[in-house]
PDB file of C-alpha atoms in Angstrom:
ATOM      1  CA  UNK Z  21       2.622 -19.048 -20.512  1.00  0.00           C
ATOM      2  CA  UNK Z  22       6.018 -18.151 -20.737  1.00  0.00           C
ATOM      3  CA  UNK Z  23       8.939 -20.367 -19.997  1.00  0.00           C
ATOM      4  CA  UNK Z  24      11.317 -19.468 -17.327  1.00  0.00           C
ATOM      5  CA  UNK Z  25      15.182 -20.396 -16.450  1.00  0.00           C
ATOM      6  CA  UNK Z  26      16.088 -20.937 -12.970  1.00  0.00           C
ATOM      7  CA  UNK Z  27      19.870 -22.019 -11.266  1.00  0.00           C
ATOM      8  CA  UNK Z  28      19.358 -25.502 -10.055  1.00  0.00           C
ATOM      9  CA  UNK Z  29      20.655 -24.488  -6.719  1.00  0.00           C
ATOM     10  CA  UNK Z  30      21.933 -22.131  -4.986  1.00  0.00           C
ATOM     11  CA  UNK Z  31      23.590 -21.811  -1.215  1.00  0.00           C
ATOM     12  CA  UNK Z  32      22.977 -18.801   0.744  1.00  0.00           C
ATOM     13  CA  UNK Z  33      24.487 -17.857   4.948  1.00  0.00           C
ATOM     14  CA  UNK Z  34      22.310 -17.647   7.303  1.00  0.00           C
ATOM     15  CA  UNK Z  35      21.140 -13.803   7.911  1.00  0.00           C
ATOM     16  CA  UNK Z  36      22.979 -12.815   4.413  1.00  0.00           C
ATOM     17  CA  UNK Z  37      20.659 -11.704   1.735  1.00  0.00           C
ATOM     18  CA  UNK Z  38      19.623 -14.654  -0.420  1.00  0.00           C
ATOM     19  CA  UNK Z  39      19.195 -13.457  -4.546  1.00  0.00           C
ATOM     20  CA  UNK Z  40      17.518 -15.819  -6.455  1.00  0.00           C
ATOM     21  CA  UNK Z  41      17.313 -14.783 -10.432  1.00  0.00           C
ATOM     22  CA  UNK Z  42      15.161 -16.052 -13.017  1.00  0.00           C
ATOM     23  CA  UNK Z  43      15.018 -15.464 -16.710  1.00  0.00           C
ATOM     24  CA  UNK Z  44      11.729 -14.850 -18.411  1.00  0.00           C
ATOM     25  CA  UNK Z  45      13.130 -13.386 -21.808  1.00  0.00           C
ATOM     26  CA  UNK Z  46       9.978 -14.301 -23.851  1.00  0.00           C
ATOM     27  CA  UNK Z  47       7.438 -13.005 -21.220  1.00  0.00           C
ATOM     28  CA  UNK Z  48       4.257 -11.093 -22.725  1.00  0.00           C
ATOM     29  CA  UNK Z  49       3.263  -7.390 -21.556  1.00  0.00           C
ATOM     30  CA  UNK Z  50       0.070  -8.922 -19.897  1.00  0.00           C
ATOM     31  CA  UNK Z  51       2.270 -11.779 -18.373  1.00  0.00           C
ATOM     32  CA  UNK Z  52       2.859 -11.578 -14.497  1.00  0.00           C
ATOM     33  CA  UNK Z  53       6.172 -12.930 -12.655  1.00  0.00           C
ATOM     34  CA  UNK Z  54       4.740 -15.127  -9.669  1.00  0.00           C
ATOM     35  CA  UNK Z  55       7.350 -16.660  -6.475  1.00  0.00           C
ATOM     36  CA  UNK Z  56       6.646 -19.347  -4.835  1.00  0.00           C
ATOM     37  CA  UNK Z  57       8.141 -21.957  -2.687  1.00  0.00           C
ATOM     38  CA  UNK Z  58       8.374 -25.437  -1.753  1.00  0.00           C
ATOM     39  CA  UNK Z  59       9.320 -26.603   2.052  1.00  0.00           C
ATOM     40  CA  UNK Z  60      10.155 -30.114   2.462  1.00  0.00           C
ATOM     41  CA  UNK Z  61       7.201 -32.417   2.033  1.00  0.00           C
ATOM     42  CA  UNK Z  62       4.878 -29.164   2.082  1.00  0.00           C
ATOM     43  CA  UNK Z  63       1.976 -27.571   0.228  1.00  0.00           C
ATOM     44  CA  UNK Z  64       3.871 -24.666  -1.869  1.00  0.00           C
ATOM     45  CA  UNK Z  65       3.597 -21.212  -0.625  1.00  0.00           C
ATOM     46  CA  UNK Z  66       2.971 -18.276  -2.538  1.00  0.00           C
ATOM     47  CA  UNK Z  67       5.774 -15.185  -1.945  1.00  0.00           C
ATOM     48  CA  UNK Z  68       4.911 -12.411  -4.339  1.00  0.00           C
ATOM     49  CA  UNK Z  69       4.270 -11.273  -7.764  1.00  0.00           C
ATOM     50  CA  UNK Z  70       4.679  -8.382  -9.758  1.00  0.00           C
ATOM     51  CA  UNK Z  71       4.051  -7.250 -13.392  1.00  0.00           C
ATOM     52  CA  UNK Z  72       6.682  -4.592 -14.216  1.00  0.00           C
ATOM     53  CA  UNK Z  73       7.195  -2.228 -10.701  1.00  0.00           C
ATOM     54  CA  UNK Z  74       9.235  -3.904  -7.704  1.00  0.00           C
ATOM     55  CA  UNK Z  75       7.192  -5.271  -5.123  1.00  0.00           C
ATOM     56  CA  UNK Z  76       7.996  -5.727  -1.816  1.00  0.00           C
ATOM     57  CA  UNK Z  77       6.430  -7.650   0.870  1.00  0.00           C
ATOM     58  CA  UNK Z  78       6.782  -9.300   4.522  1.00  0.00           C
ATOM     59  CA  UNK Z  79       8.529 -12.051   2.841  1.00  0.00           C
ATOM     60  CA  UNK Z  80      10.544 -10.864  -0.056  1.00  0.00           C
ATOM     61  CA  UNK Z  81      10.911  -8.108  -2.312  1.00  0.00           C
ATOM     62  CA  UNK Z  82      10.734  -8.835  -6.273  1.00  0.00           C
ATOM     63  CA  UNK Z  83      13.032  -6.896  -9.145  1.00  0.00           C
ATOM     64  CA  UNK Z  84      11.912  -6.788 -12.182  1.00  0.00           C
ATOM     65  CA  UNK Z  85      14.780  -5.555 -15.143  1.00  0.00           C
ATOM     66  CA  UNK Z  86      13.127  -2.830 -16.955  1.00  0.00           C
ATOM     67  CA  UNK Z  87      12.844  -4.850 -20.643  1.00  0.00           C
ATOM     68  CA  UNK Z  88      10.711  -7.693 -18.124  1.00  0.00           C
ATOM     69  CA  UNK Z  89      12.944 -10.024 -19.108  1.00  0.00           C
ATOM     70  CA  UNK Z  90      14.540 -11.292 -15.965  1.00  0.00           C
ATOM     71  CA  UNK Z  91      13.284 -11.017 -12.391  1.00  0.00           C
ATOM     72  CA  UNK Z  92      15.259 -11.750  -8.568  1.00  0.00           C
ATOM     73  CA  UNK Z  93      14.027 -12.592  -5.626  1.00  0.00           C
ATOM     74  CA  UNK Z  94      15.564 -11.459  -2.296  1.00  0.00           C
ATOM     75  CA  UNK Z  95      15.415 -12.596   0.837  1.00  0.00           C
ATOM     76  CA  UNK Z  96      16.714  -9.953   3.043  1.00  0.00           C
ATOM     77  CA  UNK Z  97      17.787 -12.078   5.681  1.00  0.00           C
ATOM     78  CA  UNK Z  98      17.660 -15.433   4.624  1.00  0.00           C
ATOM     79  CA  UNK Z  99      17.069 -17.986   7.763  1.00  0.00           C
ATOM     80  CA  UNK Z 100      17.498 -21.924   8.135  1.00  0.00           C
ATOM     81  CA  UNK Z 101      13.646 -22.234   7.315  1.00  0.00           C
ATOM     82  CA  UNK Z 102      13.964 -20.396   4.151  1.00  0.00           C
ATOM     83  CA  UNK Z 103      15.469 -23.370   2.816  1.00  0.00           C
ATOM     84  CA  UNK Z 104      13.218 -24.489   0.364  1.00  0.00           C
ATOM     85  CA  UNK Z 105      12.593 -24.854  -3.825  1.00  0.00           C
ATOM     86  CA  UNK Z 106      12.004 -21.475  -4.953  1.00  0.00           C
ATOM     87  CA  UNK Z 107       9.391 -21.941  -7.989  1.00  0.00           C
ATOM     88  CA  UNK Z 108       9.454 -18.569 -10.694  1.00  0.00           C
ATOM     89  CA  UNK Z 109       6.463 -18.836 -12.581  1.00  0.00           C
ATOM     90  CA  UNK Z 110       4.799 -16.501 -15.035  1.00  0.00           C
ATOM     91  CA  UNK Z 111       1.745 -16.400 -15.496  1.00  0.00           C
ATOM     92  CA  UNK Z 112      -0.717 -15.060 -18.128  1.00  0.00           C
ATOM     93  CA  UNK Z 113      -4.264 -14.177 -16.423  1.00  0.00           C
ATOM     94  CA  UNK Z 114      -6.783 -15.216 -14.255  1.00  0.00           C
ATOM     95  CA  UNK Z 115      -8.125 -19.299 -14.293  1.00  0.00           C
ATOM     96  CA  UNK Z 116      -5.012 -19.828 -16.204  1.00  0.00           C
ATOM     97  CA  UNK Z 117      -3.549 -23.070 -14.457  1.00  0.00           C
ATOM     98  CA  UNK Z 118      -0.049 -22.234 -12.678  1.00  0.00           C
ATOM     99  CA  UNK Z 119       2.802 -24.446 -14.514  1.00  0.00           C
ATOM    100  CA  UNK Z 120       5.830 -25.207 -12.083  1.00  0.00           C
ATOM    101  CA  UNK Z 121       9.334 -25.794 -13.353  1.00  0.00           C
ATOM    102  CA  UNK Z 122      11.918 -27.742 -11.645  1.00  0.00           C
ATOM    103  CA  UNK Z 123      13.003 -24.353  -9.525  1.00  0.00           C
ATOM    104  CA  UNK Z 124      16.162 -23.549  -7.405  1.00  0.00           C
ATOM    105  CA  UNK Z 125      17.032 -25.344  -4.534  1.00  0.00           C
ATOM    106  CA  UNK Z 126      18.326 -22.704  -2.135  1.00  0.00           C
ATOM    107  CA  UNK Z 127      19.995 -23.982   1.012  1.00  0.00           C
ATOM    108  CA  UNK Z 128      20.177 -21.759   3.984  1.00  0.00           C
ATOM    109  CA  UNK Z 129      23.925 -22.799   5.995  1.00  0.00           C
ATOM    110  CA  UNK Z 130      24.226 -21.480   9.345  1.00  0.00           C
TER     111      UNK Z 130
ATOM    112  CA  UNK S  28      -9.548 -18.027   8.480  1.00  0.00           C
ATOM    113  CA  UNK S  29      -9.222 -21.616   7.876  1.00  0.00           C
ATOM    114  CA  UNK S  30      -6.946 -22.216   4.884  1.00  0.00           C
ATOM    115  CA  UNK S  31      -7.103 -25.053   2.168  1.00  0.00           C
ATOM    116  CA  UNK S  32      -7.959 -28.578   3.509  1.00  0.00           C
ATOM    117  CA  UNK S  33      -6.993 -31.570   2.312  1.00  0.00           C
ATOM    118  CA  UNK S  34      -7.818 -35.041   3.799  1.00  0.00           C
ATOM    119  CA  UNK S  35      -6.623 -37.211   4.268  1.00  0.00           C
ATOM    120  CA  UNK S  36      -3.149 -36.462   5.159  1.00  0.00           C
ATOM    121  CA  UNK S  37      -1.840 -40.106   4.370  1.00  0.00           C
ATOM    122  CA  UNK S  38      -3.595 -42.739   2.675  1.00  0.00           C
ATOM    123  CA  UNK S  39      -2.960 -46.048   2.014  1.00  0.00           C
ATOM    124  CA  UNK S  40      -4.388 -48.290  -0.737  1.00  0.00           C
ATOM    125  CA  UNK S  41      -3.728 -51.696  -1.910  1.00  0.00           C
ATOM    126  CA  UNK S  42      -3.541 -52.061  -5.435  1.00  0.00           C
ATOM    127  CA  UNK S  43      -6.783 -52.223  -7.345  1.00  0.00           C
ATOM    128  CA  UNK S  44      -8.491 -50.149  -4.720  1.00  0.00           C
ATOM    129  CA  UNK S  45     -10.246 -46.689  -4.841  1.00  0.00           C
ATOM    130  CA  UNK S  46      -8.625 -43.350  -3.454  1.00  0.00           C
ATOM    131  CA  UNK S  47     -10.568 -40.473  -2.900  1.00  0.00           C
ATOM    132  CA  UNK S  48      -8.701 -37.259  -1.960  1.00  0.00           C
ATOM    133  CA  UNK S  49     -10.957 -34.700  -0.429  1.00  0.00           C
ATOM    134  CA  UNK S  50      -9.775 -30.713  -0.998  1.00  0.00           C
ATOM    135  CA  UNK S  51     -12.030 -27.980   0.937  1.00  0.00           C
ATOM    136  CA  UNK S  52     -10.780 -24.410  -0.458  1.00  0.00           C
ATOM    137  CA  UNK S  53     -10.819 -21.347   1.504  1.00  0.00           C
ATOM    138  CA  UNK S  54     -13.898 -19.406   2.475  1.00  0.00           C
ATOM    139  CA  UNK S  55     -14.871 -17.679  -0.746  1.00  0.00           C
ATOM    140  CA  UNK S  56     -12.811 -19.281  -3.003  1.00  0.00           C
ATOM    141  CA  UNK S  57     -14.824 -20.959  -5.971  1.00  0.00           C
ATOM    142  CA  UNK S  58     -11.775 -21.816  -8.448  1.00  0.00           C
ATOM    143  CA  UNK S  59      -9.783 -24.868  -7.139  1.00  0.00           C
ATOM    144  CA  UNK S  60      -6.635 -26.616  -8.541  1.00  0.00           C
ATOM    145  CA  UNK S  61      -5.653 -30.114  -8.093  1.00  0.00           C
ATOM    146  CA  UNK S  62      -1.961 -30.973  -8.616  1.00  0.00           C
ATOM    147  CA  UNK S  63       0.526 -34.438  -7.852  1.00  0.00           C
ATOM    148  CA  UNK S  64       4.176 -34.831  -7.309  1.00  0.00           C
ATOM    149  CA  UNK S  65       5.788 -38.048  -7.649  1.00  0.00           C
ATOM    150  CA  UNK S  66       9.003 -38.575  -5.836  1.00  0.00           C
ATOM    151  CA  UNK S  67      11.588 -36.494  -6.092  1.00  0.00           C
ATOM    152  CA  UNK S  68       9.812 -34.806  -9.016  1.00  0.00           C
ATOM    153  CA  UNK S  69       8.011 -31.561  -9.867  1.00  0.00           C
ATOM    154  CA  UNK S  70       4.279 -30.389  -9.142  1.00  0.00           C
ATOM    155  CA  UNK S  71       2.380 -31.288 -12.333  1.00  0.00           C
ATOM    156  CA  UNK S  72      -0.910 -29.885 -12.931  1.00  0.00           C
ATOM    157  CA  UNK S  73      -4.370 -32.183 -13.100  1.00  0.00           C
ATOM    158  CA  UNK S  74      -7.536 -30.189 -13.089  1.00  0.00           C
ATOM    159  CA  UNK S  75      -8.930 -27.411 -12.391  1.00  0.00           C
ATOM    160  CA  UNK S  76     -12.359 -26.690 -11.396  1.00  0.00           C
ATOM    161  CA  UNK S  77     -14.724 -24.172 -10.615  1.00  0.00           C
ATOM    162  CA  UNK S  78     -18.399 -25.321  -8.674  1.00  0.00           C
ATOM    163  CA  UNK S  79     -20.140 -27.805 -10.494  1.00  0.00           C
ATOM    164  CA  UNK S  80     -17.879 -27.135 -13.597  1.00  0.00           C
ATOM    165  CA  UNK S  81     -14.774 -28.761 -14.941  1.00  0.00           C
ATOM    166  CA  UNK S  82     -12.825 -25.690 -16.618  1.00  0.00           C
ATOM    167  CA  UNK S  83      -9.256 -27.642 -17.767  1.00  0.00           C
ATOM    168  CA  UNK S  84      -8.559 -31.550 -17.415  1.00  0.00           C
ATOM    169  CA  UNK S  85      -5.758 -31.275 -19.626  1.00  0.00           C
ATOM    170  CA  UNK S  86      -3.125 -32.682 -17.168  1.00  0.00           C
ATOM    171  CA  UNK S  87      -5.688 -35.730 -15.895  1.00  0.00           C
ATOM    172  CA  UNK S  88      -4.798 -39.120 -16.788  1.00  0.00           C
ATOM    173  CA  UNK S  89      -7.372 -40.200 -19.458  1.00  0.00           C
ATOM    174  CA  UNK S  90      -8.325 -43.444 -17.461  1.00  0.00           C
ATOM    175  CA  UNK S  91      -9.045 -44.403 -13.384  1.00  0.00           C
ATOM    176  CA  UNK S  92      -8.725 -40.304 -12.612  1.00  0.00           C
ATOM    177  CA  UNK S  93     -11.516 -38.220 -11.776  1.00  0.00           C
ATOM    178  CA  UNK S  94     -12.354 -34.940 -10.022  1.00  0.00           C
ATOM    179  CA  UNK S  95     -15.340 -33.249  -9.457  1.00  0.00           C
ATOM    180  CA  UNK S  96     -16.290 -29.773  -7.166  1.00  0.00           C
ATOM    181  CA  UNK S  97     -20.316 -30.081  -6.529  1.00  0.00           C
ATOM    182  CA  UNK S  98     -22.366 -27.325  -5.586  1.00  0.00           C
ATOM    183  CA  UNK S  99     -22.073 -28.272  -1.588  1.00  0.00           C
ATOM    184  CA  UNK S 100     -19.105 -29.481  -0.256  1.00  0.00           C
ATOM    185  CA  UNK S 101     -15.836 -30.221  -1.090  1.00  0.00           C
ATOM    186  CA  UNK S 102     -13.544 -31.202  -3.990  1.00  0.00           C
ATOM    187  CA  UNK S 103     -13.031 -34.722  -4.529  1.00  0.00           C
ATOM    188  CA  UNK S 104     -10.310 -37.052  -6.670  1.00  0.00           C
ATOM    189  CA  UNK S 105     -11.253 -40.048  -7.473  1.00  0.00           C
ATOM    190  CA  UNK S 106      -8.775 -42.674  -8.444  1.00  0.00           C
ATOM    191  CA  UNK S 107     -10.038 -46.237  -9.311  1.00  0.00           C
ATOM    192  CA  UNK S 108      -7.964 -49.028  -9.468  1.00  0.00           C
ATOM    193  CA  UNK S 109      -4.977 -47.825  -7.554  1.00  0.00           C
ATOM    194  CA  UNK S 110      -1.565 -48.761  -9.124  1.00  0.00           C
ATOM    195  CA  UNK S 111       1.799 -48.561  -7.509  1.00  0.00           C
ATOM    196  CA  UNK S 112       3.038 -45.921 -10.029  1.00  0.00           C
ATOM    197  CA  UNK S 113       0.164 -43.067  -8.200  1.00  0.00           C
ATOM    198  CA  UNK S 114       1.821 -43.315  -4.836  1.00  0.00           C
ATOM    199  CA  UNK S 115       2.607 -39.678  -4.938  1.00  0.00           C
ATOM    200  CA  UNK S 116       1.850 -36.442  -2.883  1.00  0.00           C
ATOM    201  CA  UNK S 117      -1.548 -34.711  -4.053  1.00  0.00           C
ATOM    202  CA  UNK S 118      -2.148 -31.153  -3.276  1.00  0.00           C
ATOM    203  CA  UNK S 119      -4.764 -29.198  -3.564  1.00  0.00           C
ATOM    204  CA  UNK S 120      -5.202 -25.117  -4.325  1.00  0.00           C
ATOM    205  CA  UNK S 121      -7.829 -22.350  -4.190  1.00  0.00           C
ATOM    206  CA  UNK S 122      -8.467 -19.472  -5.428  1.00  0.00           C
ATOM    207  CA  UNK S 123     -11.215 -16.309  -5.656  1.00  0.00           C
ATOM    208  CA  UNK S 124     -13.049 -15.300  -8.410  1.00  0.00           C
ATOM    209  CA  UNK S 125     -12.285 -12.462 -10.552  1.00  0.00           C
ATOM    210  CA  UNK S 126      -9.404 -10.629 -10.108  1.00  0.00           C
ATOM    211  CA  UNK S 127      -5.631 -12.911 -10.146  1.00  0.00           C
ATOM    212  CA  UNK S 128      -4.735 -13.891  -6.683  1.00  0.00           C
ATOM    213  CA  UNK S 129      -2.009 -15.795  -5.587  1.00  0.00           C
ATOM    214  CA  UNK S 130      -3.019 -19.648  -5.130  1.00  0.00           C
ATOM    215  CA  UNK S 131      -3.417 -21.028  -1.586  1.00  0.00           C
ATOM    216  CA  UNK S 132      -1.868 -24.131  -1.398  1.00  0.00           C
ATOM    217  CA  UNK S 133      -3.302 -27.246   0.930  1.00  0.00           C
ATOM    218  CA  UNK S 134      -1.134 -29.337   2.854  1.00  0.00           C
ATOM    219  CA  UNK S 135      -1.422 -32.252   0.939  1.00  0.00           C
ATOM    220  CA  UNK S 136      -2.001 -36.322   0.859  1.00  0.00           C
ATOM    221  CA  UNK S 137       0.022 -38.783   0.357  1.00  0.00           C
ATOM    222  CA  UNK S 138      -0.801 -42.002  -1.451  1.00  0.00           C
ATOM    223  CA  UNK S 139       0.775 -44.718  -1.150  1.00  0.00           C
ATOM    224  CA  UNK S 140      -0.409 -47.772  -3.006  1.00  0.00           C
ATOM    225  CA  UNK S 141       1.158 -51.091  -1.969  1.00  0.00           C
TER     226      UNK S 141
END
């Protein structure tokens, strides 16, 4: 699976839009970009994926740059609880094991 | 729709003891994913496992670590000998067959060995 680059953190205002980029410059065509994220001391939480169209979901929408090299993730209104490690992962097919990088802390200031 | 289970929540062993983690996946989920997180680190994968089938123990640690999924009930790891260094947070994940699904993470257990 491809390897992907992620700020270490990031600090976002409460009810602002919170971006959170990734690179993913040696992804593969049948390579999918996977969110998730990481609450304090929880079980990580799967966002949303995507292959090459933007997604959009009740969490989060994804962008995906045209060449697939580099994804963001938006929250449109980022709250306190979004604080969390946001995890960009891609990922080649199915049974393939998920392999988590360090990710970006994003902290949500009211 | 129950989610992933994992028991149980917090475990302690004294060194040199057994730990057995117990994972239940969702309801129709046959693929499940065992991963730990030492302190202040990142989720590193174990095992993963389909029913009665190991598919990849490339992340296991070749000695005291064991998982298995049988045919009835639920996913267990198995560490013998408990040392200090596998206090850590183990979580389990699901997932269907066939087409890719996002994982469903449990809640986790911590281990602490003292």
């Amino acid at each position: 699976d491809a390897k992907t680059t992620q700020p270490t953190s990031m600090d976002c205002a409460e009810g602002r839009a919170a971006n959170l980029p990734c690179n993913h410059s040696t992804i593969s065509g049948n390579e999918y970009v996977y969110w998730y994220r990481q609450i304090h001391s929880q079980g990580p939480q799967y966002i949303i994926h995507g292959l090459k169209n933007n997604e959009t979901n009740e969490m989060a929408s994804l962008i995906i740059t045209e060449d697939r090299k580099s994804s963001t993730l938006i929250l449109p209104h980022a709250t306190l609880r979004d604080t969390a490690v946001y995890y960009c992962i891609v990922h080649r097919e199915y049974g393939n094991k998920l392999v988590f990088g360090a990710g970006t802390i994003l902290r949500v200031k009211s | 729709n129950a989610g992933v289970m994992q028991n149980p929540r917090h475990l302690v062993r004294r060194r040199g003891q057994e730990a057995r983690l117990r994972c239940s996946p969702m309801k129709g989920h046959s693929h499940v994913y065992w991963y730990r997180q030492l302190p202040e680190e990142g989720l590193k994968f174990m095992v993963y496992l389909q029913k009665e089938n190991i598919i990849d123990e490339s992340g296991m640690p070749k000695e005291r670590f064991s998982a298995e999924f049988p045919k009835e009930g639920p996913s267990i790891l198995r560490i013998q000998q408990v040392v200090r260094g596998d206090s850590a947070a183990y979580f389990c994940a699901s997932s269907p067959g066939g087409e890719y699904y996002g994982y469903t993470f449990g809640s986790g257990t911590r281990l602490t060995v003292v």
